[in-house]
């Protein structure tokens, strides 16, 4: 895992390292944030492998258990934690098991064969309902009869194995989502009998006493002095009809989370051992930004996960939606260090804010080069390839790895990334045609919650320079027919926010490439919209010229001259852009003019696959507008054309001379139009001269 050492160091610090004690301020919730493909799952599973058998830990993927509820999530986690650990001993969950037993036991049956009430999601299928129909005289009042049946059901629990069996049964329906699943070897009947007879705890008639009494505490039992009454109430909350049970789910969640945390505290080492070597118990929660994941973390927090005495660190991986709406003062931002900017600040161990957020960093060029070497490709591909891949992906880990894998399969196309994106993996005869590399990259990046029929319209909106421009474009029903009804899709995707990572920028590039292909290569859709048949005769999808022209007109109508220049260049109107920038260079401050120039040349370019070198493309653009022009195009025109070609990450590997021409044009612009060379322009000239050397 490249560039993940800091994330692991952050986790180690959060786990209350040896000698730290347990009374200091700390953030119990560590959030790893990154979009799809940044390696969150790989990181969490790697941590789970490292901790397995040494430090109590459990992993769960909330995407895989979306139909469960919080008690079932706790049962799953208890299965992952139920093991024997060096120095910790065996981690058990008797209070949690008593609560789960109370939820699933049938206190209302009228016959021995009666089925139990509906259990939480998955529990009924797992066969977890316990029948107590024959318990208690039928003449007792209903409340007393339920109380008596609960007591009778509790007498059937004879030891930790029985209690853990309650949790295992409840979790059975969704246990396959847990990774890893530590399991105790199955004991024979004789082994269980010997253990029962020789263990005074298991043989005691008062086995449940200390754990059952916990439910009589005023805080977890909602004021009830009778623990059995609390369990009866828990059963009633869990099995109430929807109309009657409104508002009771949070009571169940809070009580079960409190029981879970009490079990952790009870079985955690105390005294000198806890202060010198015992690390926190770790929960690894993947895709925690789901509705269930957010509810679970909120319930843990209400139950006291942030308390100093709670030996728990929760690591949650999210795509960025987990902490939406959380007050900024509750979040401690830990920014990734820059290895090229000198030593970073040490990671603080103590902090009283409950959330600690770390956005997983993207890869550097050196990391991409290391991945190419690790794949054994360094001797077989152009040595400049890693720079082109990094410029295209921005260092997005998953996409970078996918492209390097494609390079290994299609080495003859490795020198042209644009051509490589059109390749497909080999398939057996008569097998369905697989998607292109570009389509696979897009599908890996785009949120699965976005309806497929909206992807074509997102392709159209990708041409916008900003999200505000895209939202204005959505109002044009001739270009975007339905996205206005689901504007939240556009907002959630947020293609124009580079702070969310390189994946957002890459996804927009891929969508723009699809927009450019509309009408080329026999494709009308390029995207992944709903299937269309000849009989349905769908309206043709908007093409690049129509979309960009509409965006340019919008910018004109609102008087945004900078945006108008951007869209004019995207249309290919280099002449108008050069004339306006030439006029403004004598009016604007040099720094302001350079900022405008560098912003305008980021406009996307629509081009078909060709084998022209970047320098040839630059010259062709200038020559095209020089026909019939008097005077001929000046230095600024060539500078704009060169920077525009260089901003395209698919322009090719032979860029050395292009960057040299750009550096020379910058120097000439300073000589011809400025009294002196501003520092900003000098830095840009030096940067392009350095790029000329790097791409040699």
XYZ file of C-alpha atoms in Angstrom:
696
model
C 0.000 0.000 0.000
C 1.637 3.223 -1.196
C 1.351 6.321 1.029
C -0.603 4.544 3.775
C 2.052 4.465 6.518
C 0.773 7.719 7.972
C -2.785 6.384 8.164
C -1.578 3.341 10.091
C 0.540 5.525 12.383
C -2.539 7.626 13.088
C -4.474 4.511 14.092
C -1.670 3.331 16.381
C -1.671 6.713 18.110
C -5.458 6.654 18.503
C -5.364 3.216 20.154
C -3.903 4.634 23.413
C -0.338 3.305 23.136
C 1.551 1.801 26.091
C 2.179 4.086 29.039
C -0.485 6.596 28.024
C -3.035 5.656 30.648
C -6.753 5.944 30.087
C -7.739 9.315 31.540
C -6.357 11.569 28.831
C -8.423 13.302 26.185
C -8.736 11.277 22.995
C -10.763 10.972 19.818
C -12.485 7.568 19.854
C -13.647 7.842 16.234
C -11.019 7.861 13.483
C -12.426 8.489 10.001
C -10.569 7.524 6.831
C -12.132 9.521 4.008
C -11.756 9.073 0.266
C -13.832 8.412 -2.831
C -14.195 5.034 -4.492
C -10.893 3.440 -5.410
C -8.699 5.216 -2.860
C -7.943 1.964 -1.039
C -10.100 2.318 2.080
C -11.212 -1.314 2.082
C -7.721 -2.593 1.328
C -6.373 -0.495 4.195
C -8.976 -1.700 6.698
C -8.581 -5.339 5.744
C -4.807 -5.005 5.906
C -5.121 -3.589 9.427
C -7.489 -6.438 10.346
C -4.907 -8.985 9.176
C -2.172 -7.297 11.216
C -4.260 -7.154 14.386
C -5.803 -10.617 14.103
C -5.046 -12.765 17.120
C -2.951 -10.046 18.795
C -5.295 -7.166 19.597
C -9.084 -7.582 19.791
C -10.546 -6.264 16.546
C -13.457 -6.869 14.204
C -14.311 -5.724 10.662
C -17.733 -5.165 9.143
C -18.869 -3.736 5.802
C -22.075 -1.706 6.173
C -22.796 -1.959 2.455
C -23.096 -5.734 2.932
C -25.431 -5.532 5.963
C -27.679 -2.668 4.910
C -30.791 -4.681 5.808
C -29.698 -5.341 9.392
C -30.319 -3.289 12.531
C -27.978 -2.128 15.280
C -28.475 -5.126 17.618
C -27.563 -7.429 14.712
C -24.514 -5.293 13.893
C -23.399 -5.635 17.518
C -23.941 -9.410 17.322
C -21.775 -9.560 14.200
C -19.019 -7.539 15.833
C -19.149 -9.710 18.947
C -18.593 -12.759 16.749
C -15.491 -11.117 15.340
C -14.204 -10.226 18.797
C -15.110 -13.506 20.539
C -11.672 -15.049 20.798
C -8.750 -15.532 23.154
C -6.014 -12.910 22.911
C -2.543 -12.886 24.462
C -2.625 -10.900 27.727
C -6.271 -9.927 27.232
C -7.782 -13.343 27.809
C -11.132 -14.316 26.299
C -13.399 -11.480 25.250
C -17.049 -12.267 26.023
C -20.328 -10.361 25.762
C -22.769 -11.638 28.396
C -24.741 -8.384 28.772
C -25.107 -7.987 25.011
C -26.227 -11.620 24.754
C -28.827 -11.125 27.487
C -30.199 -8.150 25.600
C -30.294 -10.087 22.316
C -31.977 -12.993 24.089
C -34.603 -10.625 25.480
C -35.268 -9.202 22.007
C -35.877 -12.599 20.392
C -37.616 -14.564 23.170
C -41.357 -15.159 22.646
C -43.279 -13.924 25.687
C -46.731 -13.837 24.057
C -47.235 -17.374 22.695
C -50.302 -19.326 23.869
C -49.111 -22.805 22.974
C -45.900 -24.782 22.929
C -45.797 -24.772 19.133
C -46.504 -21.080 18.710
C -44.103 -19.087 16.664
C -42.340 -16.101 18.134
C -42.988 -12.514 17.132
C -41.139 -10.945 14.237
C -37.505 -10.480 15.158
C -35.109 -7.847 13.840
C -33.900 -8.176 10.264
C -32.262 -11.526 9.723
C -32.947 -12.951 13.175
C -36.081 -14.865 12.251
C -34.373 -16.566 9.344
C -31.591 -17.605 11.671
C -34.018 -19.459 13.909
C -33.302 -17.302 16.919
C -36.822 -17.177 18.382
C -37.083 -18.833 21.801
C -40.486 -20.212 22.806
C -41.590 -19.983 26.453
C -45.234 -20.800 25.831
C -45.529 -23.357 28.607
C -44.113 -21.068 31.273
C -46.365 -19.418 33.877
C -50.003 -20.022 34.775
C -52.432 -18.849 32.161
C -54.448 -17.099 34.852
C -51.672 -14.622 35.709
C -52.073 -11.032 34.515
C -50.334 -10.368 31.221
C -47.459 -8.337 32.724
C -46.750 -10.948 35.402
C -46.976 -13.768 32.883
C -44.436 -12.069 30.591
C -42.194 -11.443 33.601
C -42.388 -15.110 34.609
C -41.673 -16.334 31.104
C -38.639 -14.075 30.857
C -37.286 -15.476 34.134
C -37.854 -19.024 32.923
C -36.077 -18.335 29.648
C -33.096 -16.882 31.515
C -32.764 -20.081 33.581
C -32.070 -21.985 30.373
C -28.835 -20.026 29.847
C -26.178 -21.999 31.701
C -22.877 -20.517 30.618
C -20.872 -18.282 28.328
C -21.214 -20.760 25.478
C -25.000 -20.530 25.686
C -24.841 -16.741 25.743
C -22.455 -16.564 22.834
C -24.716 -18.972 20.992
C -27.508 -16.411 21.279
C -25.336 -13.847 19.502
C -24.103 -16.351 16.924
C -27.665 -17.357 16.083
C -28.780 -13.743 15.765
C -25.842 -12.953 13.487
C -26.065 -16.099 11.355
C -28.179 -14.494 8.628
C -25.546 -11.867 7.827
C -22.374 -13.456 9.212
C -20.900 -13.875 5.728
C -20.246 -10.120 5.554
C -17.819 -10.207 8.484
C -14.095 -10.228 7.694
C -12.209 -11.876 9.239
C -14.352 -14.273 11.269
C -12.374 -15.621 14.234
C -14.093 -18.765 15.391
C -13.508 -21.063 18.341
C -12.957 -24.710 17.327
C -16.081 -26.777 17.828
C -16.018 -28.689 21.122
C -17.322 -32.209 21.470
C -20.158 -32.930 23.893
C -17.762 -34.595 26.337
C -15.415 -31.567 26.274
C -18.307 -29.270 27.033
C -19.448 -31.533 29.877
C -15.973 -31.551 31.453
C -15.747 -27.768 31.186
C -19.182 -27.365 32.752
C -18.356 -29.683 35.648
C -14.926 -28.275 36.454
C -15.500 -24.545 35.953
C -17.077 -23.081 39.116
C -18.374 -20.109 37.148
C -20.244 -22.281 34.692
C -21.491 -24.631 37.344
C -22.855 -21.868 39.525
C -26.572 -21.381 39.720
C -25.921 -17.665 39.975
C -23.976 -17.449 36.732
C -26.110 -14.620 35.328
C -26.265 -12.620 38.543
C -23.637 -9.908 38.052
C -24.451 -9.454 34.379
C -28.191 -9.437 34.918
C -27.871 -6.853 37.699
C -26.330 -4.444 35.213
C -29.789 -4.037 33.666
C -31.051 -2.689 37.014
C -28.704 0.282 36.869
C -30.765 3.481 36.483
C -28.881 4.595 33.388
C -29.087 1.536 31.128
C -32.400 0.331 32.509
C -34.219 3.631 32.044
C -34.898 3.842 35.781
C -36.163 0.305 36.397
C -34.838 -1.301 39.641
C -35.774 -4.788 38.377
C -33.408 -6.127 35.674
C -35.951 -8.673 34.444
C -38.488 -5.883 34.015
C -35.934 -4.041 31.859
C -35.523 -7.110 29.637
C -39.306 -7.458 29.359
C -39.489 -3.819 28.315
C -36.721 -4.405 25.760
C -38.737 -7.290 24.330
C -41.828 -5.086 24.107
C -39.893 -2.335 22.318
C -38.466 -4.805 19.803
C -41.778 -6.479 19.020
C -44.131 -3.503 19.111
C -46.257 -2.875 16.037
C -44.918 -0.062 13.860
C -47.729 2.264 14.936
C -46.990 1.585 18.615
C -43.222 1.299 18.339
C -42.542 4.747 16.953
C -39.652 6.239 18.861
C -38.611 2.984 20.569
C -35.825 1.948 18.179
C -33.391 4.458 19.632
C -34.119 3.034 23.107
C -33.187 -0.456 21.871
C -30.064 0.837 20.130
C -28.892 2.839 23.144
C -29.423 -0.021 25.591
C -27.687 -2.607 23.395
C -24.723 -0.301 22.694
C -24.401 0.435 26.400
C -24.387 -3.320 27.101
C -21.734 -3.854 24.439
C -19.483 -1.149 25.889
C -20.002 -2.419 29.443
C -18.829 -5.865 28.330
C -15.719 -4.333 26.750
C -14.870 -2.429 29.924
C -15.513 -5.494 32.089
C -13.178 -7.815 30.189
C -10.455 -5.274 29.469
C -7.283 -5.518 31.602
C -7.226 -3.141 34.551
C -4.624 -1.589 36.795
C -0.981 -1.603 35.846
C -1.536 -3.882 32.845
C -3.938 -1.473 31.155
C -1.605 1.471 31.747
C 1.519 -0.190 30.403
C 0.727 -2.410 27.447
C -2.963 -2.843 26.684
C -4.112 -1.262 23.420
C -7.719 -0.380 22.724
C -10.148 -2.819 21.207
C -10.597 -1.812 17.548
C -13.729 -1.815 15.409
C -13.093 -1.462 11.657
C -16.228 -0.165 9.930
C -16.164 -0.059 6.136
C -18.620 2.127 4.175
C -19.750 3.719 7.422
C -21.406 6.624 5.610
C -24.551 4.558 4.991
C -27.688 5.319 6.977
C -27.141 2.267 9.192
C -23.482 3.151 9.732
C -24.294 6.697 10.827
C -27.002 5.466 13.201
C -24.612 2.927 14.691
C -21.869 5.476 15.328
C -24.356 7.942 16.832
C -25.668 5.237 19.171
C -22.143 4.276 20.244
C -21.384 7.911 20.997
C -24.564 8.347 23.061
C -23.755 5.156 24.955
C -20.368 6.502 26.075
C -17.771 5.416 23.500
C -16.013 8.759 24.053
C -15.607 8.193 27.819
C -11.971 7.882 28.980
C -12.632 4.512 30.623
C -14.021 2.962 27.416
C -11.211 0.898 25.811
C -12.451 1.335 22.257
C -11.174 2.897 19.047
C -13.547 2.968 16.084
C -12.063 3.264 12.590
C -14.682 4.254 10.018
C -14.069 4.399 6.259
C -16.341 6.675 4.251
C -16.577 8.323 0.846
C -17.094 11.707 2.483
C -20.719 11.633 3.629
C -20.265 10.445 7.220
C -19.434 13.790 8.855
C -21.779 15.958 6.791
C -23.576 18.244 9.232
C -21.189 17.529 12.111
C -20.131 20.776 13.871
C -16.593 21.749 12.812
C -15.551 22.099 16.449
C -16.182 18.357 16.894
C -13.767 17.357 14.116
C -9.995 17.263 14.347
C -8.614 17.471 10.808
C -5.352 15.580 10.316
C -3.890 16.543 6.962
C -1.572 14.182 5.076
C 2.040 15.261 5.175
C 3.913 16.239 2.031
C 7.218 14.332 1.815
C 8.557 17.018 -0.542
C 7.764 19.898 1.813
C 9.998 18.978 4.732
C 9.124 17.253 8.025
C 5.454 17.182 8.965
C 3.956 18.074 12.310
C 3.786 15.168 14.780
C 0.413 13.485 15.108
C -1.095 14.599 18.443
C -2.032 11.830 20.836
C -4.505 13.778 22.953
C -7.523 15.656 21.666
C -10.937 16.096 23.246
C -12.846 16.317 19.956
C -14.779 13.083 19.278
C -13.956 12.819 15.555
C -10.538 12.649 13.934
C -10.655 12.838 10.122
C -7.876 11.839 7.751
C -8.391 12.151 4.019
C -6.422 9.403 2.309
C -3.850 11.064 0.048
C -3.415 10.425 -3.640
C -0.220 9.019 -5.118
C 2.826 10.998 -6.157
C 4.674 10.478 -9.436
C 7.326 8.472 -7.591
C 4.613 6.149 -6.247
C 3.348 5.507 -9.784
C 6.895 4.764 -10.919
C 7.214 2.345 -8.005
C 4.018 0.553 -9.031
C 5.349 0.163 -12.585
C 8.574 -1.317 -11.226
C 6.655 -3.629 -8.896
C 4.670 -4.889 -11.907
C 7.895 -5.736 -13.723
C 7.199 -3.264 -16.541
C 10.013 -0.754 -16.087
C 12.199 -2.395 -18.729
C 9.364 -2.828 -21.240
C 7.627 0.569 -21.421
C 8.626 4.157 -22.124
C 10.314 5.633 -19.070
C 8.044 8.714 -19.341
C 4.878 6.643 -19.053
C 4.577 7.011 -15.276
C 4.377 10.808 -15.635
C 1.590 10.561 -18.220
C -0.361 8.101 -16.066
C -0.002 10.342 -13.027
C -1.135 13.432 -14.930
C -4.196 11.574 -16.222
C -5.267 9.907 -12.946
C -3.982 12.605 -10.615
C -2.601 9.770 -8.497
C -5.958 8.110 -7.792
C -4.767 4.717 -6.453
C -7.408 2.370 -7.859
C -7.441 3.877 -11.338
C -3.652 3.993 -11.469
C -3.452 0.295 -10.631
C -6.100 -0.523 -13.266
C -4.223 1.374 -15.991
C -0.911 -0.274 -15.096
C -2.626 -3.659 -15.340
C -3.915 -2.714 -18.796
C -0.413 -1.611 -19.822
C 0.839 -5.077 -18.926
C -1.812 -6.683 -21.166
C -1.513 -4.208 -24.063
C 2.142 -3.196 -24.168
C 1.961 -2.212 -27.829
C -0.546 0.531 -26.925
C 1.246 1.702 -23.784
C 2.833 4.692 -25.518
C -0.579 6.269 -26.269
C -2.882 6.510 -23.268
C -5.790 7.637 -25.432
C -5.475 4.470 -27.500
C -5.017 2.377 -24.358
C -8.315 3.668 -22.954
C -10.107 2.159 -25.955
C -8.685 -1.334 -25.449
C -10.703 -4.234 -24.087
C -9.506 -7.314 -22.194
C -9.360 -10.543 -24.135
C -12.391 -12.816 -23.908
C -13.301 -16.328 -24.923
C -15.128 -16.896 -28.233
C -18.871 -16.130 -28.134
C -18.478 -14.327 -24.800
C -20.093 -10.884 -24.395
C -17.956 -7.976 -25.499
C -16.260 -6.534 -22.394
C -16.240 -2.793 -21.741
C -13.328 -0.607 -22.733
C -10.732 0.424 -20.200
C -12.240 3.926 -20.091
C -15.690 2.513 -19.275
C -14.293 0.267 -16.542
C -12.479 3.213 -14.971
C -15.657 5.286 -15.058
C -17.786 2.520 -13.565
C -15.262 2.032 -10.762
C -15.368 5.728 -9.894
C -19.019 6.649 -10.193
C -21.280 6.235 -7.185
C -23.415 3.074 -7.440
C -26.366 4.971 -5.967
C -26.610 7.095 -9.132
C -29.337 5.670 -11.412
C -27.865 4.328 -14.685
C -30.319 6.332 -16.763
C -28.825 9.556 -15.370
C -25.230 8.841 -16.414
C -25.753 10.084 -19.985
C -26.972 13.408 -18.610
C -23.986 13.603 -16.268
C -21.784 13.200 -19.336
C -23.494 16.254 -20.801
C -23.079 18.265 -17.598
C -19.365 17.416 -17.358
C -18.648 20.082 -19.981
C -19.554 22.788 -17.458
C -16.673 24.675 -15.860
C -18.262 24.794 -12.382
C -21.131 23.161 -10.557
C -23.115 26.413 -10.799
C -22.714 26.354 -14.579
C -23.868 22.725 -14.602
C -26.925 23.543 -12.518
C -27.840 26.305 -14.947
C -27.350 23.897 -17.847
C -29.761 21.424 -16.228
C -32.553 23.957 -16.661
C -32.235 23.597 -20.464
C -34.648 20.733 -21.126
C -33.485 20.407 -24.737
C -30.058 19.199 -23.533
C -30.771 17.708 -20.089
C -34.231 16.210 -19.900
C -34.581 14.642 -16.457
C -31.641 15.534 -14.199
C -33.463 18.601 -12.879
C -35.727 16.146 -11.050
C -32.706 14.645 -9.273
C -30.441 17.653 -8.851
C -29.079 16.081 -5.657
C -27.254 13.564 -7.874
C -25.289 16.388 -9.467
C -24.583 17.973 -6.096
C -23.480 14.716 -4.474
C -21.159 13.776 -7.325
C -19.500 17.226 -7.266
C -17.197 16.749 -10.245
C -15.713 20.227 -9.831
C -14.291 19.959 -6.294
C -10.582 19.042 -6.424
C -10.441 19.054 -2.618
C -12.297 15.741 -2.652
C -9.341 14.069 -4.326
C -7.958 13.199 -7.725
C -10.758 10.729 -8.398
C -13.280 13.542 -8.898
C -11.046 15.220 -11.499
C -10.425 11.916 -13.262
C -14.116 11.053 -13.382
C -14.882 14.378 -15.064
C -12.112 13.719 -17.615
C -13.606 10.340 -18.443
C -17.098 11.805 -18.812
C -15.728 14.556 -21.066
C -14.050 11.917 -23.197
C -17.411 10.196 -23.625
C -18.998 13.507 -24.585
C -16.290 14.050 -27.217
C -16.966 10.581 -28.661
C -20.662 11.208 -29.245
C -21.082 11.018 -32.971
C -17.669 9.403 -33.497
C -16.852 5.709 -33.856
C -20.504 4.938 -34.415
C -21.402 5.764 -30.825
C -24.268 7.999 -29.836
C -24.259 7.464 -26.127
C -20.777 6.761 -24.945
C -22.218 6.686 -21.411
C -24.039 4.054 -19.454
C -27.647 5.107 -19.717
C -30.676 2.879 -20.035
C -30.821 0.460 -22.937
C -32.451 1.865 -26.045
C -34.138 -0.054 -28.816
C -34.759 0.941 -32.409
C -38.504 0.835 -31.784
C -38.316 3.368 -28.913
C -36.476 5.879 -31.177
C -34.923 7.917 -28.339
C -33.945 11.510 -28.880
C -30.285 11.821 -29.892
C -27.915 12.695 -27.106
C -26.475 16.235 -27.127
C -23.089 16.464 -28.814
C -20.036 18.458 -27.814
C -20.659 21.532 -30.060
C -24.259 21.906 -28.860
C -23.417 21.628 -25.176
C -20.392 23.939 -25.233
C -22.194 26.522 -27.360
C -25.050 26.575 -24.868
C -22.634 27.029 -21.947
C -20.869 29.852 -23.802
C -24.178 31.579 -24.409
C -25.081 31.238 -20.721
C -21.815 32.897 -19.682
C -22.429 35.734 -22.149
C -25.940 36.343 -20.815
C -24.678 36.745 -17.259
C -21.654 38.850 -18.255
C -19.000 36.341 -17.154
C -16.200 37.128 -19.605
C -13.715 34.696 -18.029
C -16.134 31.784 -18.415
C -16.938 32.902 -21.957
C -13.246 32.655 -22.888
C -13.083 29.176 -21.351
C -16.033 27.884 -23.377
C -14.832 29.674 -26.530
C -11.581 27.725 -26.343
C -13.513 24.492 -25.667
C -15.390 25.229 -28.908
C -12.057 25.568 -30.695
C -12.377 29.333 -31.204
C -8.708 30.021 -30.586
C -8.836 33.231 -32.649
C -11.377 34.982 -30.373
C -9.584 33.870 -27.221
C -6.202 35.076 -28.499
C -7.621 38.445 -29.537
C -9.244 39.039 -26.153
C -6.210 37.962 -24.130
C -3.973 40.125 -26.317
C -6.240 43.103 -25.636
C -6.354 42.485 -21.899
C -2.617 41.999 -21.374
C -2.148 45.757 -21.687
C -5.071 46.488 -19.346
C -4.756 43.945 -16.529
C -2.147 43.531 -13.843
C 0.437 40.952 -15.052
C -0.425 38.541 -12.242
C -4.160 38.839 -12.922
C -3.594 38.283 -16.644
C -1.462 35.184 -16.014
C -4.108 33.735 -13.674
C -6.738 34.260 -16.382
C -4.529 32.659 -19.034
C -3.819 29.570 -16.925
C -7.530 29.208 -16.065
C -8.700 29.526 -19.668
C -6.273 26.930 -21.061
C -7.711 24.256 -18.735
C -10.715 24.151 -21.077
C -11.350 20.610 -22.317
C -10.414 19.759 -25.866
C -12.433 17.671 -28.276
C -10.151 15.665 -30.471
C -10.186 12.333 -32.205
C -7.412 9.795 -31.774
C -4.389 10.764 -33.820
C -0.677 10.081 -33.779
C 0.387 13.714 -34.048
C 3.016 14.842 -31.581
C 1.986 17.537 -29.074
C 4.217 20.082 -30.817
C 2.628 19.291 -34.198
C -0.833 19.755 -32.708
C 0.197 23.106 -31.283
C 1.525 24.274 -34.633
C -1.568 23.005 -36.444
C -3.842 25.060 -34.190
C -1.853 28.221 -34.846
C -1.663 27.558 -38.592
C -5.414 26.989 -38.818
C -6.264 30.490 -37.635
C -3.393 32.122 -39.523
C -5.070 31.530 -42.881
C -6.097 34.912 -44.206
C -5.230 36.715 -40.989
C -3.316 39.967 -41.215
C -1.213 40.510 -39.205
C -0.309 36.857 -38.530
C -0.914 35.359 -35.078
C 1.400 36.705 -32.410
C 3.276 35.088 -29.570
C 0.227 35.052 -27.296
C -1.662 32.876 -29.798
C 1.148 30.308 -29.821
C 1.375 30.444 -26.028
C -2.359 29.764 -25.636
C -2.210 26.893 -28.134
C 0.814 25.327 -26.422
C -0.626 25.544 -22.912
C -3.982 24.198 -24.127
C -2.360 21.142 -25.715
C -0.161 20.580 -22.641
C -3.193 20.655 -20.316
C -4.571 17.563 -22.070
C -3.132 14.541 -20.202
C -3.731 12.360 -23.274
C -1.686 14.511 -25.651
C 1.187 11.993 -25.823
C 4.610 11.288 -24.380
C 6.757 13.414 -26.734
C 6.180 16.656 -24.860
C 9.745 17.823 -24.406
C 9.751 20.328 -27.246
C 6.224 21.511 -26.443
C 7.282 22.617 -22.960
C 10.378 24.256 -24.441
C 8.201 26.275 -26.847
C 5.912 27.316 -23.980
C 8.857 28.523 -21.879
C 10.209 30.520 -24.833
C 6.778 32.052 -25.560
C 6.416 33.122 -21.924
C 9.752 34.897 -22.073
C 8.802 36.684 -25.300
C 5.436 37.777 -23.876
C 7.229 39.315 -20.898
C 9.687 41.122 -23.204
C 7.033 42.415 -25.616
C 4.237 43.408 -23.239
C 5.680 43.993 -19.762
C 8.118 46.498 -18.345
C 9.693 43.735 -16.267
C 9.199 40.008 -15.745
C 6.810 39.472 -12.793
C 7.782 36.801 -10.321
C 4.716 34.706 -11.127
C 5.533 34.659 -14.832
C 9.162 33.870 -14.063
C 8.061 30.878 -11.944
C 5.795 29.613 -14.742
C 8.638 29.940 -17.247
C 10.982 28.038 -14.953
C 8.343 25.327 -14.381
C 7.982 24.672 -18.097
C 11.750 24.645 -18.573
C 11.956 22.032 -15.845
C 9.190 19.999 -17.524
C 11.180 20.119 -20.745
C 14.030 18.369 -18.941
C 11.791 15.826 -17.186
C 10.029 14.765 -20.398
C 13.253 14.367 -22.370
